[in-house]
XYZ file of C-alpha atoms in Angstrom:
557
model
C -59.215 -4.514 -15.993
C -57.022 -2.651 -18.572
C -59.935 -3.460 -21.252
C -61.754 -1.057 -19.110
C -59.277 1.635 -19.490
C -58.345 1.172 -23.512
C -61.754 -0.630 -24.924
C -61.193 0.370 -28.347
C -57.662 -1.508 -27.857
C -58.576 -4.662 -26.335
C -59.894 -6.064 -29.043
C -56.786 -5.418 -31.692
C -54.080 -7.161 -29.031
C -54.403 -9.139 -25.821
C -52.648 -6.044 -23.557
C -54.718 -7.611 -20.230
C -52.092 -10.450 -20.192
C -49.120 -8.578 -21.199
C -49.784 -5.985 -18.348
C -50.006 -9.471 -16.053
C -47.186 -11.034 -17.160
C -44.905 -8.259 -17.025
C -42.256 -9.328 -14.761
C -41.960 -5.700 -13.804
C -44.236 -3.402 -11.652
C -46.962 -2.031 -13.656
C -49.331 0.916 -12.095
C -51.758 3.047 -13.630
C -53.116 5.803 -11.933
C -56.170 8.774 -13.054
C -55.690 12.639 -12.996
C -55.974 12.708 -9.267
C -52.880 10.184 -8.842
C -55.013 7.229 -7.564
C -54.496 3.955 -9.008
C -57.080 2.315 -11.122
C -55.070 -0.521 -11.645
C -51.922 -2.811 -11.116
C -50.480 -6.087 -12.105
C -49.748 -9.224 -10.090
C -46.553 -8.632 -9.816
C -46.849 -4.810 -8.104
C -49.809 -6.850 -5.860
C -46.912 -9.555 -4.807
C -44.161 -6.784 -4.047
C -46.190 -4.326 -2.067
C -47.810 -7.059 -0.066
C -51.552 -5.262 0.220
C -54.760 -7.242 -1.437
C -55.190 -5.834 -4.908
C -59.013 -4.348 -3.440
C -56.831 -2.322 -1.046
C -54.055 -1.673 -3.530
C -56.379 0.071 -5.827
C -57.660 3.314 -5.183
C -54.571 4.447 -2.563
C -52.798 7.700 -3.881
C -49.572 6.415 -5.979
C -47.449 8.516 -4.318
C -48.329 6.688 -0.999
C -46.177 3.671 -2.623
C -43.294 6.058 -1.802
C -41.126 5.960 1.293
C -41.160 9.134 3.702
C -37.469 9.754 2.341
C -38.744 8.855 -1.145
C -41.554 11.303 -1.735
C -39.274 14.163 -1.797
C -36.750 12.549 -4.613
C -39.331 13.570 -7.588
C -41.983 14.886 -8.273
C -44.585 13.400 -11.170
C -47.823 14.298 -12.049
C -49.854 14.869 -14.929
C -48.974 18.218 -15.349
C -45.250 17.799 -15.782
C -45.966 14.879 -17.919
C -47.596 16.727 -20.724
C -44.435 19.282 -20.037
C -41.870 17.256 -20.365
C -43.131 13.423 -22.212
C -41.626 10.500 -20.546
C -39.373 10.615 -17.561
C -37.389 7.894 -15.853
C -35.355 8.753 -12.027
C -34.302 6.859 -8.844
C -36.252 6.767 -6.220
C -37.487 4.638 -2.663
C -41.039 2.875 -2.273
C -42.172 0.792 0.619
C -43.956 -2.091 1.170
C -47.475 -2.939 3.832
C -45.083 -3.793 6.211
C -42.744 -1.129 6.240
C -39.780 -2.506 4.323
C -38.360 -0.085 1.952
C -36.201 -0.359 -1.364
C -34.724 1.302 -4.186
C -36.866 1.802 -7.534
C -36.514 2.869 -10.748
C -39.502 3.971 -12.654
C -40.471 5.275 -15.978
C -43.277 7.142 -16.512
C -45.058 8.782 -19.203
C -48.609 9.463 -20.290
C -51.066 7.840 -22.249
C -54.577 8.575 -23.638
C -57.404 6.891 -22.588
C -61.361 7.410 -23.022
C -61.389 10.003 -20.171
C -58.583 12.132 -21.577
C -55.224 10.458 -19.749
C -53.731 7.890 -17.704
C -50.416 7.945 -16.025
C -48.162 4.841 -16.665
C -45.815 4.069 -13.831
C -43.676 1.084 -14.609
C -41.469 0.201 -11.663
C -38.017 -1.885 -11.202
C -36.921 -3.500 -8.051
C -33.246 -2.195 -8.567
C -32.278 -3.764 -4.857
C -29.704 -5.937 -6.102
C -27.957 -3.230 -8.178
C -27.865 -1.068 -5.657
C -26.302 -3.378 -3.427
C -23.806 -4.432 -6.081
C -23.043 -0.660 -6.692
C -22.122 -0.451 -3.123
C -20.202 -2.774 -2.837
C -17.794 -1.991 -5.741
C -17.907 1.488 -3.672
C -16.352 0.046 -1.219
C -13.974 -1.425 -2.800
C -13.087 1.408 -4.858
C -12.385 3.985 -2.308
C -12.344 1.662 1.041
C -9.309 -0.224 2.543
C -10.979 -4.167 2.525
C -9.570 -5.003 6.379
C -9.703 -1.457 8.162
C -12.277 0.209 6.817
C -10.705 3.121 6.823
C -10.564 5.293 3.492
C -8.332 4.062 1.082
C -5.366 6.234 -0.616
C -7.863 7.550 -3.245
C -10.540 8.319 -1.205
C -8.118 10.181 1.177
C -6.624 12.583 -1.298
C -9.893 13.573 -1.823
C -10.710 14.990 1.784
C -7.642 16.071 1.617
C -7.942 18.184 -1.616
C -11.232 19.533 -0.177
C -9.926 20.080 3.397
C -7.488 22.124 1.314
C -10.081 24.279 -0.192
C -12.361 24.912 2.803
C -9.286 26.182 4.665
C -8.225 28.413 1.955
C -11.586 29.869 1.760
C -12.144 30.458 5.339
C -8.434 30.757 6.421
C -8.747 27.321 9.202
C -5.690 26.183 10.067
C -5.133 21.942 8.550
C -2.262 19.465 9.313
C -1.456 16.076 7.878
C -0.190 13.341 9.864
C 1.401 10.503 7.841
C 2.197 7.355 10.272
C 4.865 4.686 9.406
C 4.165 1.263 10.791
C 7.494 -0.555 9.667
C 6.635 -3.570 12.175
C 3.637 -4.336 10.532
C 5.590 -5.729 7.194
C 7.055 -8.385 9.218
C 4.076 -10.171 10.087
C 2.570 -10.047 6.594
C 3.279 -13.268 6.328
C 0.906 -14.158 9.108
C -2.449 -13.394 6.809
C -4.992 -12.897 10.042
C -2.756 -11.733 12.518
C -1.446 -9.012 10.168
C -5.438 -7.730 9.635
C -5.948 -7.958 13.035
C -2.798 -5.670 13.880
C -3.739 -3.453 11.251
C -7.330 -3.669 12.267
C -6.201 -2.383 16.108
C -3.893 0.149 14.735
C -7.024 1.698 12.686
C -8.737 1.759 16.034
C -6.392 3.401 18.035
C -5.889 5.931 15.353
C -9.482 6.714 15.471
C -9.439 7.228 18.981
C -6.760 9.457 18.631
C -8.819 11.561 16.372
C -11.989 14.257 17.023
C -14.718 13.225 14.226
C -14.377 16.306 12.017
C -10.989 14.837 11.770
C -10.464 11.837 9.407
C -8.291 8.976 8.861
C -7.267 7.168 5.843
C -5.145 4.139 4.767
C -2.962 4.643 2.005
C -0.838 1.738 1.880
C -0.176 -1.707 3.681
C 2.181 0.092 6.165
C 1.012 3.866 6.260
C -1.938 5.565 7.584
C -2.533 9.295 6.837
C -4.588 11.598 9.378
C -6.342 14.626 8.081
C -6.488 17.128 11.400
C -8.433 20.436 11.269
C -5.495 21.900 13.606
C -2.637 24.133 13.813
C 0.828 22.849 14.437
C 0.888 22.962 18.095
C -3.193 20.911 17.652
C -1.249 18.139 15.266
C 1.881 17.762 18.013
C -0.469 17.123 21.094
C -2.207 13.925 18.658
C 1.118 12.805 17.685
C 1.746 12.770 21.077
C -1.603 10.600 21.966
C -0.984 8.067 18.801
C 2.896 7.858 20.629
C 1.464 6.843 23.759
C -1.540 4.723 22.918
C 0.775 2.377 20.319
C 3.056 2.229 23.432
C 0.534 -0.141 24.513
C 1.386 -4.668 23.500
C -0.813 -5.182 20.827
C -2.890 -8.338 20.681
C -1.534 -11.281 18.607
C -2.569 -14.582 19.009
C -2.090 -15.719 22.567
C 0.950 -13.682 22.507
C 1.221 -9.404 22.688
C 3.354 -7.303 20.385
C 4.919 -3.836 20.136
C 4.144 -2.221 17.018
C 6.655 0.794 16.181
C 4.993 4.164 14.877
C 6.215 6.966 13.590
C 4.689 10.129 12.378
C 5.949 12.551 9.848
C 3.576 15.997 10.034
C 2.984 18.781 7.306
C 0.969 21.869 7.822
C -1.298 23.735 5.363
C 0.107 26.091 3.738
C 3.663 26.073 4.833
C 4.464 23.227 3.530
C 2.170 22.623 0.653
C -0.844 24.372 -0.532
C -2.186 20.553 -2.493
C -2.705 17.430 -1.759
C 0.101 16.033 -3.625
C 2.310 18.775 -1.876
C 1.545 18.077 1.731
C 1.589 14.431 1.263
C 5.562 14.591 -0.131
C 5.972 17.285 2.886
C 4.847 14.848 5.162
C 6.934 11.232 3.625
C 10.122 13.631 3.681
C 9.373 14.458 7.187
C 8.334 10.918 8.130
C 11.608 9.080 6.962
C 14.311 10.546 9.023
C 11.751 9.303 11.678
C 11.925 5.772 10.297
C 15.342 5.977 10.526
C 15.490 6.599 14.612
C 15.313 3.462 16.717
C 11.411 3.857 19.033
C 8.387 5.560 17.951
C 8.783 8.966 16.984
C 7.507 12.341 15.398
C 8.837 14.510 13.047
C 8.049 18.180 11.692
C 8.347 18.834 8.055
C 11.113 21.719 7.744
C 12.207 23.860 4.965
C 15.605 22.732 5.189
C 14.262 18.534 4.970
C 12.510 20.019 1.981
C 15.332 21.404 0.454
C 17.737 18.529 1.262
C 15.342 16.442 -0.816
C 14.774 18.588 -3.659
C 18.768 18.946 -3.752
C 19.460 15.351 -3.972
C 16.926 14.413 -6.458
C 18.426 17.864 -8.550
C 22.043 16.616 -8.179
C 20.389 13.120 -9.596
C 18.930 14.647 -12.785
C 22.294 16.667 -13.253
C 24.684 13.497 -12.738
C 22.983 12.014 -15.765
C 23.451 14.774 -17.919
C 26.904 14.893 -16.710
C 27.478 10.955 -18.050
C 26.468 12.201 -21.586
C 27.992 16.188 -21.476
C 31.460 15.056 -20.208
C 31.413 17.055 -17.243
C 33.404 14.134 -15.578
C 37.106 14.588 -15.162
C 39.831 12.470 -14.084
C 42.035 14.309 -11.370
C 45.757 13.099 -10.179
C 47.043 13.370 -6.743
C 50.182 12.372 -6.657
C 51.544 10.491 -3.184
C 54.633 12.223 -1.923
C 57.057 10.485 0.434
C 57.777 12.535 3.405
C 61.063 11.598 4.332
C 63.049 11.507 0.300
C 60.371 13.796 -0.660
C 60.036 11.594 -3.709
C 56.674 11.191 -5.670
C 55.679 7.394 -5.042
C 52.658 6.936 -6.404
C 49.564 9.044 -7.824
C 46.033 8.263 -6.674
C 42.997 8.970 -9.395
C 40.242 11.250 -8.274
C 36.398 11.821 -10.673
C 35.759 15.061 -10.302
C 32.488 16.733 -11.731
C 32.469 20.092 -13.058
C 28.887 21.323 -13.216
C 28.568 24.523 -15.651
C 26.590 26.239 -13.413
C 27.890 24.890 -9.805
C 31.180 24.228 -10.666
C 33.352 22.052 -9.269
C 31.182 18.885 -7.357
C 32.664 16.361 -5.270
C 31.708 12.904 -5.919
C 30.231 10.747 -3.339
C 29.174 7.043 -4.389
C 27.316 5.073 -1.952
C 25.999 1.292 -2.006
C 24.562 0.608 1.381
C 24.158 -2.975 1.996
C 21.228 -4.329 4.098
C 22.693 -5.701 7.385
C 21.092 -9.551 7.074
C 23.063 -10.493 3.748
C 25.598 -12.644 3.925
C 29.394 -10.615 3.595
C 30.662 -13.263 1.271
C 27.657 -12.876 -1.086
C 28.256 -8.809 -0.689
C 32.173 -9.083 -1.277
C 31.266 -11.377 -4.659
C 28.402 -8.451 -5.629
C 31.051 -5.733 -5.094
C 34.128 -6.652 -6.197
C 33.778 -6.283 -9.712
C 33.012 -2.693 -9.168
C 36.757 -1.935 -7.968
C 37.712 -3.360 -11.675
C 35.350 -0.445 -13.026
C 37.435 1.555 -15.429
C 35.896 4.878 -13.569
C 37.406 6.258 -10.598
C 34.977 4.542 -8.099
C 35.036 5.293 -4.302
C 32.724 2.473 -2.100
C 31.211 3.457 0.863
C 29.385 0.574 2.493
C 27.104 0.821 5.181
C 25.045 -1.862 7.077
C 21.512 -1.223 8.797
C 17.635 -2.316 8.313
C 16.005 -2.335 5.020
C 13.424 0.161 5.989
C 15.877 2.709 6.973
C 18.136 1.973 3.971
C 15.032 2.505 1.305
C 14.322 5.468 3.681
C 17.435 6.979 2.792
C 17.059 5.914 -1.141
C 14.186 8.060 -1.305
C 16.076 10.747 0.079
C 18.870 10.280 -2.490
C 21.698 9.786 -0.471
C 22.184 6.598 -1.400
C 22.430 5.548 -4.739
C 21.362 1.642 -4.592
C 20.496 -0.966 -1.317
C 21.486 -5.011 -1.843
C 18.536 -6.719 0.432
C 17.240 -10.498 0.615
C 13.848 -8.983 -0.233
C 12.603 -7.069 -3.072
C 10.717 -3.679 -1.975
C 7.601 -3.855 0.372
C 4.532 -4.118 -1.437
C 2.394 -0.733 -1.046
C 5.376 1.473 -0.071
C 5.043 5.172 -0.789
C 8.888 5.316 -1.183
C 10.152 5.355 -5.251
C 11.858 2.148 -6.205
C 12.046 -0.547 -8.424
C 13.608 -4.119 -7.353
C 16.182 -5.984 -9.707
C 16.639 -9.231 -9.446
C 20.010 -10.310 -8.934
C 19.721 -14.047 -8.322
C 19.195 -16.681 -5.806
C 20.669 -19.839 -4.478
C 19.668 -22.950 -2.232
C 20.450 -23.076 1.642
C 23.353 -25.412 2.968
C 23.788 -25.893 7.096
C 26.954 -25.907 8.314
C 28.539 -26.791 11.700
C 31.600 -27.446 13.802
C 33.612 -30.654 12.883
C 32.627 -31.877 16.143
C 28.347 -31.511 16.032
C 28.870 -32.457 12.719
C 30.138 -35.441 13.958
C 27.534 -35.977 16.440
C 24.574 -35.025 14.519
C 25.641 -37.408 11.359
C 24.882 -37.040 7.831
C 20.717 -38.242 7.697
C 20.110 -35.060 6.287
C 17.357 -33.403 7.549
C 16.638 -35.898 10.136
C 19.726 -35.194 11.463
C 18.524 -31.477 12.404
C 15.904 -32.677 14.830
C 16.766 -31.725 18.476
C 20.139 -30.447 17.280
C 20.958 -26.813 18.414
C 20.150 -24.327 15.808
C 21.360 -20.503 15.204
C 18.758 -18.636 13.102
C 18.952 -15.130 11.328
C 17.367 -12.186 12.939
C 13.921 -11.236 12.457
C 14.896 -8.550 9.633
C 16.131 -11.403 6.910
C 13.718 -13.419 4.834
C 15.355 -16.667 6.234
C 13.944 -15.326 9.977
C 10.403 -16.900 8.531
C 10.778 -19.332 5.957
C 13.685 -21.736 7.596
C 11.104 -22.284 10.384
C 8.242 -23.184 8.177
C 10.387 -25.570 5.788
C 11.661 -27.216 8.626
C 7.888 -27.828 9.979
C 7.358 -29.041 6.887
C 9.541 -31.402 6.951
C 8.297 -32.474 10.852
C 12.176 -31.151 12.099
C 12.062 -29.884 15.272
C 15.734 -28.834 16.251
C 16.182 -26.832 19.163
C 16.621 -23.072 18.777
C 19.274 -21.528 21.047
C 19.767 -18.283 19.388
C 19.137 -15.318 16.913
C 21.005 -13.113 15.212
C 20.597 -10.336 13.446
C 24.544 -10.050 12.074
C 25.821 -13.174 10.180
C 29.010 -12.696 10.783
C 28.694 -13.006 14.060
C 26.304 -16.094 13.878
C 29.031 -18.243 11.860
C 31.156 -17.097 14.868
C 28.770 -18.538 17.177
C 28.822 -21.775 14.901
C 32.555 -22.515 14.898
C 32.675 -22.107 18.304
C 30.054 -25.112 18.360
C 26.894 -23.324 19.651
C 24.774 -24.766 17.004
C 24.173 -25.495 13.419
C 23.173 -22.534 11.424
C 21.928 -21.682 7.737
C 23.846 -20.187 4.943
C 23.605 -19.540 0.758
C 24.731 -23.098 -0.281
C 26.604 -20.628 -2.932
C 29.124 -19.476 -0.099
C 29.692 -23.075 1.748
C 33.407 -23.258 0.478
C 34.165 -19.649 1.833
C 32.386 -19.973 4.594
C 34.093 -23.441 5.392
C 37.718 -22.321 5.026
C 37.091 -19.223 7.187
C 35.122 -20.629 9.754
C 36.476 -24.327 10.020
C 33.219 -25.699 9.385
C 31.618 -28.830 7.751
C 28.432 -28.875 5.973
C 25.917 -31.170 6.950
C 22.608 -30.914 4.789
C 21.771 -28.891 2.030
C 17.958 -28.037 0.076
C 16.577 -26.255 -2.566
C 13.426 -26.080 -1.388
C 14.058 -22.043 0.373
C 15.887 -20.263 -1.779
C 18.005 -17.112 -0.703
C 17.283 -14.513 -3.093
C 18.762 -11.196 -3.477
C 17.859 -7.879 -5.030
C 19.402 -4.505 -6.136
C 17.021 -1.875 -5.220
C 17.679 1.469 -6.711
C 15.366 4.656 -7.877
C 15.893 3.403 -11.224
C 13.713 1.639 -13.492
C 16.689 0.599 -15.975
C 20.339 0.199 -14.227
C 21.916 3.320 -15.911
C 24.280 3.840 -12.682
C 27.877 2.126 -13.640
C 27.982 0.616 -10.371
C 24.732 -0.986 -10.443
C 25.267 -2.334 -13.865
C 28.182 -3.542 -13.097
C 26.496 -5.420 -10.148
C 23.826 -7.004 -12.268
C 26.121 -8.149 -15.107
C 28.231 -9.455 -12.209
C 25.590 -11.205 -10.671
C 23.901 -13.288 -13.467
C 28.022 -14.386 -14.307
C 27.577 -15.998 -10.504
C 25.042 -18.374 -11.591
C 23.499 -18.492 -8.360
């Protein structure tokens, strides 16, 4: 009884039901660390009769692991007062959890007592990690997330310059894996596999990490020749279908590799080593590898410089207007003059402009010919170079700076390392147009007139590729699809030729009908087209792209 232990107390305050009540453990314990006495709830928690509770050694509460964590007796009590640490205890039956306890020392008749008050912080700790996990663990692989990564990576980087081991870093583009993002469970379960095979791929000093919905990064303690033979293994085990659904996929990989330190001597360093050696690989058709290089490096670096010059250039008038004039060869006569920007850097000198807008390959020509033609009106000598291919490879070569903006159906992919920032240019409804004669047949119950008709759809790389199918499930329409296509040019070709009934922005149905000889039969708001102007800038400061935007919100669409 605590009355025992503090009679001249017990009378002045009822501490016998305090030290009960307490909804902590409570333990007191002599000079030679046995316990003299504890409270229900320490009898409830470590599961032995209070008879055989009192009298054991306190430090036998501990855990085998625990005992070594701290260590409290009366001596370093009177040293040091009160003192409060983390530690493990364990139950009769074996079960072990986290504790904190505070303890401290208190007088009694026979000269001292050691207080041991002690939480059950099992919850906490189970709380704590958790939001470890979330904080530096990717949710659906497992795998370390970016932060986490850079942080074996920035100590990988230290061990090897302090003991001179040779270190490569592997980053892996999995472009595929975007496209079925849509798909919530297959898309983990893809990643999921492709976190597997990576870790197969992989000794277990090695480590992997995943630092963004489409990129994994591999941390190899190996020389160049080390980090080419595990490219080679990742090549040939993502040659394998993956699982999805009751169906198989191929998943397209490609590796950009930078070595330690050749190509970076920090983490920031050989990650931006290995993203400028990884996009020329996006931009190759098949899974492939690619070596960082000084000259990649430089190519980069001399972009982005050129960049940073151009807009000084805007504001220094370095820009010149340059007359060629157009001589006819047979009167020798001057017939005409054509109007040439030239750049005249004071340092470089004289710098030929180059203007590109690429142009994703899925939009709609019409829609790019509306975007674009204001541009030719530009006051400024403006040369357009348009090129077509898949978004990936276009923001590829963004990030590069070769290219100065990309027109997609589809802002930028969440969690892409490239630099980017999607503006909104506008959107419009979906009309579906066909020959005069399955127009005819079909008739105008719009969109009941769709079911079991022929349909063309976009390919797989525009946004239409997923949501027409899904509208038209929701609306139980079940045409019948005869084909795919990734140009749409040469879809509306298929459609005036009367192969089936295909999709276009309801903005471009008169175009589209005078070129093609089409009729429309059905139109909805309910998917809308959008399109975006993707550009390294976070404000439009580019002429062209201005003029684009201020174009585009004109449209109305």
């Amino acid at each position: 009884m605590i009355a025992e232990h503090f009679p001249h107390k017990a009378k002045d305050f009822p501490y016998e039901s305090l030290f009960q009540a307490a909804n902590d453990i409570m333990l007191l314990a002599d000079a030679n660390n046995t316990i003299v006495e504890a409270n229900e709830c320490a009898v409830n928690t470590y599961g032995w009769p209070r008879q055989e509770l009192l009298g054991r050694p306190i430090d036998s509460l501990r855990s085998p692991r625990g005992r070594f964590d701290f260590p409290v007796d009366m001596e370093n009590l009177r040293l040091r007062g009160q003192q409060f640490f983390e530690t493990e205890h364990q139950t009769a039956d074996g079960r072990r959890f986290p504790v904190e306890v505070s303890a401290s020392l208190i007088d009694d008749t026979r000269g001292g007592l050691l207080l041991k008050i002690v939480r059950d912080i099992s919850e906490r700790k189970a709380f704590e990690a958790q939001i470890h996990e979330l904080a530096y663990f990717d949710p659906v692989t497992r795998l370390a997330n970016r932060q986490l990564f850079v942080d074996r990576l920035t100590q990988a980087i230290a061990l090897s310059r302090r003991d001179g081991l040779p270190l490569t870093l592997l980053l892996i583009g999995f472009p595929d894996l975007r496209r079925y993002a849509f798909l919530e469970e297959g898309a983990k379960n893809l990643s999921k596999e492709a976190a597997k095979r990576l870790l197969d791929s992989i000794r277990a000093e090695d480590s992997v990490g995943r630092i963004s919905d489409g990129e994994f990064a591999l941390l190899l303690h190996a020389d160049a020749r080390g980090a080419e033979r595990v490219a080679t293994q990742i090549l040939a085990r993502f040659a394998d279908p993956f699982p999805f659904g009751d169906k198989e996929v191929i998943v397209e990989c490609d590796i950009g590799i930078a070595c330690y330190p050749d190509d970076g001597r920090s983490s920031e360093d050989l990650l931006s080593a290995a993203l400028v050696a990884l996009l020329p690989a996006l931009s190759e058709k098949g899974s492939t590898y690619n070596f960082h290089t000084p000259c990649l490096g430089r190519s980069a670096h001399r972009r982005l410089e050129i960049e940073t010059h151009l807009r000084r250039a805007l504001t220094q008038g370095e820009l010149f207007l340059h007359y060629q004039p157009q001589i006819d060869v047979v009167t020798g006569r001057m017939v005409s003059v054509e109007a040439l920007m030239r750049w005249q850097h004071p340092v470089w000198g004289w710098v030929s402009p180059a203007e590109f807008i690429p142009v994703a390959d899925v939009l709609p020509k019409f829609i790019v010919h509306r975007l674009l033609a204001p541009v030719l009106k530009l006051p400024e000598v403006i040369r357009l170079i348009c090129h077509e291919d898949r978004l990936d490879r276009l923001l590829a070569d963004l990030a590069l700076h070769s290219l100065d903006m990309v027109i997609a159906d589809r802002p930028m992919p969440p969690g892409t390392e490239i630099k980017g920032y999607s503006h909104p240019l506008g959107e419009s409804g979906i009309a579906f147009m066909a020959s005069p004669a399955l127009a005819e047949k079909i008739g105008s119950r719009f969109p009941a007139n769709l079911h079991g008709a022929p349909m063309l759809l976009p390919g797989k790389d525009s946004a239409l590729h997923l949501a027409l199918p899904r509208w038209l499930e929701r609306m139980n329409v079940r045409p019948r699809i005869v084909g795919e296509f990734s140009d749409s040019a040469l879809m509306k070709a298929f459609g005036e030729a009367g192969a089936g009934i295909f999709p276009t922005p309801a903005l471009s149905v008169a175009a589209v009908c005078e070129h093609y000889k089409v009729d429309m039969v059905g139109e909805t708001n309910d998917i809308k087209e959008r399109f975006f102007l993707i550009s390294a800038e976070r404000k439009l400061a580019h002429p062209v792209a201005r003029a684009v935007s201020e174009h585009a919100k004109k449209m109305m669409f």
